[in-house]
CSV table of C-alpha atoms in Angstrom, one decimal:
chain,number,residue,atom,x,y,z
A,396,MET,CA,-15.3,10.1,21.5
A,397,LEU,CA,-15.0,13.6,19.9
A,398,ARG,CA,-15.9,15.0,16.5
A,399,ALA,CA,-14.3,17.9,14.8
A,400,LEU,CA,-16.6,20.3,13.0
A,401,TRP,CA,-14.6,22.0,10.3
A,402,PRO,CA,-14.7,24.5,8.7
A,403,SER,CA,-17.0,26.9,10.5
A,404,THR,CA,-17.4,30.4,8.9
A,405,ARG,CA,-17.4,33.7,10.5
A,406,ARG,CA,-17.8,37.1,8.8
A,407,GLY,CA,-15.6,40.0,9.7
A,408,THR,CA,-12.7,38.0,11.2
A,409,ARG,CA,-9.6,40.3,10.9
A,410,GLY,CA,-10.7,41.9,7.7
A,411,ARG,CA,-11.4,38.7,5.8
A,412,SER,CA,-15.1,39.3,5.5
A,413,GLY,CA,-15.5,37.4,2.2
A,414,PHE,CA,-13.6,34.3,3.1
A,415,ALA,CA,-14.4,31.2,5.2
A,416,CYS,CA,-12.2,31.0,8.3
A,417,ALA,CA,-11.5,27.5,9.4
A,418,VAL,CA,-12.3,27.0,13.1
A,419,ALA,CA,-12.2,23.6,14.8
A,420,TYR,CA,-14.9,22.8,17.3
A,421,TRP,CA,-14.9,19.6,19.3
A,422,LEU,CA,-18.3,18.1,20.1
A,423,PRO,CA,-19.2,14.7,21.6
A,424,ILE,CA,-20.4,12.2,19.0
A,425,THR,CA,-23.8,10.7,19.6
A,426,PRO,CA,-25.1,7.7,17.7
A,427,ASP,CA,-28.0,9.6,16.2
A,428,MET,CA,-25.6,12.2,14.6
A,429,HIS,CA,-24.0,9.4,12.5
A,430,ASP,CA,-27.3,7.8,11.7
A,431,ALA,CA,-28.7,11.1,10.3
A,432,LEU,CA,-26.0,11.1,7.6
A,433,ASP,CA,-26.7,9.4,4.2
A,434,PRO,CA,-24.3,6.5,3.5
A,435,LEU,CA,-22.2,6.3,0.3
A,436,ASP,CA,-23.3,4.1,-2.6
A,437,PRO,CA,-22.5,0.4,-1.9
A,438,ARG,CA,-20.6,0.1,-5.2
A,439,TYR,CA,-18.0,2.4,-3.7
A,440,LEU,CA,-16.8,-0.5,-1.6
A,441,SER,CA,-15.7,-2.2,-4.8
A,442,VAL,CA,-13.7,0.9,-5.7
A,443,LEU,CA,-12.0,0.9,-2.3
A,444,ARG,CA,-11.2,-2.8,-2.8
A,445,TRP,CA,-9.7,-2.2,-6.2
A,446,HIS,CA,-7.6,0.7,-4.9
A,447,GLY,CA,-6.4,-1.6,-2.1
A,448,ALA,CA,-5.6,-4.4,-4.5
A,449,ILE,CA,-3.6,-2.1,-6.8
A,450,THR,CA,-1.6,-0.7,-3.8
A,451,GLY,CA,-1.0,-4.2,-2.6
A,452,ALA,CA,0.2,-5.3,-6.0
A,453,LEU,CA,2.6,-2.4,-6.1
A,454,LEU,CA,3.8,-3.3,-2.7
A,455,LEU,CA,4.4,-7.0,-3.7
A,456,LEU,CA,6.6,-6.1,-6.7
A,457,PRO,CA,9.6,-4.7,-4.7
A,458,ALA,CA,9.0,-7.4,-2.0
A,459,ALA,CA,9.4,-10.1,-4.7
A,460,GLY,CA,12.5,-8.4,-6.0
A,461,LEU,CA,14.0,-8.3,-2.5
A,462,GLU,CA,13.1,-12.0,-2.0
A,463,THR,CA,14.9,-12.9,-5.2
A,464,GLY,CA,18.0,-11.1,-4.0
A,465,LEU,CA,17.8,-12.9,-0.7
A,466,TYR,CA,17.3,-16.3,-2.5
A,467,PHE,CA,20.4,-15.9,-4.7
A,468,ASN,CA,22.5,-14.8,-1.8
A,469,ASP,CA,21.6,-17.9,0.2
A,470,LEU,CA,19.9,-15.8,2.9
A,471,PRO,CA,16.7,-16.7,4.7
A,472,ASN,CA,13.8,-15.7,2.5
A,473,GLY,CA,10.0,-15.8,2.4
A,474,PHE,CA,9.4,-13.4,5.3
A,475,VAL,CA,9.4,-10.2,3.1
A,476,VAL,CA,6.8,-11.6,0.7
A,477,ALA,CA,4.7,-12.9,3.7
A,478,ILE,CA,4.6,-9.5,5.3
A,479,ALA,CA,3.8,-7.9,1.9
A,480,LEU,CA,1.0,-10.4,1.3
A,481,ALA,CA,-0.5,-9.7,4.8
A,482,VAL,CA,-0.5,-6.0,4.1
A,483,ALA,CA,-2.0,-6.5,0.7
A,484,ALA,CA,-4.7,-8.7,2.1
A,485,TRP,CA,-5.4,-6.0,4.8
A,486,LEU,CA,-5.6,-3.3,2.2
A,487,THR,CA,-7.9,-5.4,-0.1
A,488,VAL,CA,-10.2,-7.3,2.4
A,489,VAL,CA,-10.2,-5.7,5.8
A,490,ALA,CA,-9.6,-1.9,5.4
A,491,PRO,CA,-12.2,-1.1,2.6
A,492,PRO,CA,-15.3,-2.1,4.6
A,493,ARG,CA,-14.0,-0.2,7.7
A,494,ARG,CA,-13.4,2.9,5.6
A,495,PHE,CA,-16.7,2.6,3.8
A,496,ARG,CA,-18.7,2.4,7.1
A,497,HIS,CA,-17.2,5.6,8.4
A,498,TRP,CA,-18.2,7.9,5.6
A,499,GLY,CA,-21.5,9.8,5.4
A,500,PHE,CA,-22.9,13.0,4.1
A,501,LEU,CA,-26.1,15.1,4.4
A,502,LEU,CA,-27.3,18.0,2.3
A,503,THR,CA,-29.6,20.5,3.9
A,504,ASP,CA,-31.0,23.7,2.4
A,505,ARG,CA,-28.1,25.7,3.7
A,506,GLU,CA,-25.2,23.3,4.4
A,507,LEU,CA,-23.5,20.2,3.3
A,508,HIS,CA,-22.3,17.9,6.1
A,509,VAL,CA,-19.5,15.4,5.3
A,510,ALA,CA,-18.3,13.0,8.0
A,511,HIS,CA,-15.5,10.5,7.8
A,512,GLY,CA,-12.8,8.7,9.8
A,513,TRP,CA,-12.6,6.0,12.4
A,514,TRP,CA,-9.7,6.9,14.7
A,515,THR,CA,-10.1,10.7,14.1
A,516,ARG,CA,-13.7,11.5,13.2
A,517,VAL,CA,-13.9,14.6,11.1
A,518,HIS,CA,-17.3,16.3,10.4
A,519,THR,CA,-17.0,19.0,7.8
A,520,ILE,CA,-19.8,21.6,7.4
A,521,VAL,CA,-19.8,23.6,4.2
A,522,PRO,CA,-22.2,26.5,4.0
A,523,VAL,CA,-23.7,26.3,0.5
A,524,GLY,CA,-23.4,30.0,0.0
A,525,ARG,CA,-19.6,29.8,0.3
A,526,VAL,CA,-19.2,27.3,-2.5
A,527,GLN,CA,-17.4,28.9,-5.5
A,528,HIS,CA,-17.5,26.0,-7.9
A,529,ILE,CA,-18.3,22.3,-8.0
A,530,ASP,CA,-16.4,19.4,-9.8
A,531,LEU,CA,-17.8,16.0,-10.5
A,532,THR,CA,-14.9,13.5,-11.1
A,533,GLN,CA,-14.7,9.8,-12.0
A,534,GLY,CA,-11.6,7.8,-12.4
A,535,PRO,CA,-11.6,4.6,-14.5
A,536,ILE,CA,-12.4,2.4,-11.5
A,537,GLU,CA,-15.1,4.7,-10.4
A,538,ARG,CA,-16.5,4.9,-13.9
A,539,SER,CA,-16.6,1.1,-14.2
A,540,GLN,CA,-18.6,0.9,-10.9
A,541,GLY,CA,-20.9,3.8,-11.7
A,542,VAL,CA,-19.9,6.1,-8.8
A,543,ALA,CA,-18.4,9.6,-8.8
A,544,THR,CA,-16.7,12.0,-6.5
A,545,LEU,CA,-18.2,15.4,-5.8
A,546,VAL,CA,-15.6,18.1,-5.1
A,547,LEU,CA,-16.7,21.5,-3.6
A,548,HIS,CA,-14.3,24.4,-3.8
A,549,THR,CA,-14.9,27.2,-1.2
A,550,ALA,CA,-13.3,30.5,-0.5
A,551,GLY,CA,-9.9,30.5,1.2
A,552,THR,CA,-6.8,28.5,0.8
A,553,GLU,CA,-6.5,26.1,3.7
A,554,HIS,CA,-9.2,23.3,3.7
A,555,SER,CA,-10.9,25.0,0.8
A,556,GLU,CA,-11.6,21.7,-1.0
A,557,VAL,CA,-14.2,19.3,0.3
A,558,THR,CA,-14.8,15.9,-1.4
A,559,VAL,CA,-17.7,13.5,-1.1
A,560,PRO,CA,-16.5,10.2,-2.7
A,561,GLY,CA,-18.6,7.2,-3.6
A,562,LEU,CA,-21.9,8.8,-4.7
A,563,SER,CA,-23.8,7.2,-7.6
A,564,ARG,CA,-23.4,9.4,-10.7
A,565,GLU,CA,-27.1,10.3,-10.6
A,566,ARG,CA,-27.0,11.2,-6.9
A,567,ALA,CA,-23.8,13.3,-7.4
A,568,GLU,CA,-25.4,15.2,-10.2
A,569,GLU,CA,-28.5,15.7,-8.1
A,570,VAL,CA,-26.5,17.1,-5.2
A,571,ARG,CA,-24.5,19.3,-7.6
A,572,ASP,CA,-27.6,20.7,-9.1
A,573,ARG,CA,-29.2,21.4,-5.7
A,574,ILE,CA,-26.1,23.2,-4.5
A,575,ARG,CA,-25.9,25.2,-7.8
A,576,ALA,CA,-29.6,26.2,-7.4
A,577,ALA,CA,-28.9,27.3,-3.8
A,578,ILE,CA,-25.9,29.4,-4.9
A,579,GLU,CA,-27.9,31.1,-7.6
A,580,ALA,CA,-30.7,31.9,-5.2
A,581,SER,CA,-28.3,33.2,-2.5
A,582,PRO,CA,-28.4,37.0,-2.0
A,583,TRP,CA,-24.6,37.5,-2.2
């Protein structure tokens, strides 16, 4: 299995000395690399389930409408809703724990590591000195579960936003404050 480390920064690349240049590196994944990352807050699993249930419900509405049309036209019916129910069950019951298990983050003195993905494993490394500003967001479902999403904005245009979802509000504020202190202490 391979892991992408992204973005890496280099100074002085074709005159873009102040910007982060995204360079993908492929390294083999070892089990201890994933174990070193901090997991997300367990309450985020409920947020993922709610998102899956809402998406499933939005999928069931047109399926029910299509089934109604099939019924009134004396055509075979039931299979469209059955498929939609199977997809909704997958989105609500099966997919959230799988997505949750494959997220992790680690904040060191100089970098924030964020890893996610099952099929394509992405490991993003953000040098703390490159962070321009930090957002802490909470949607209504996240707020009800007590979790937040930390959003880091770095220099550059492509891949300049890094998100860490599913942190407890207190942990997100702690990470934000540590990054802010490191930015203020950095020499540039």
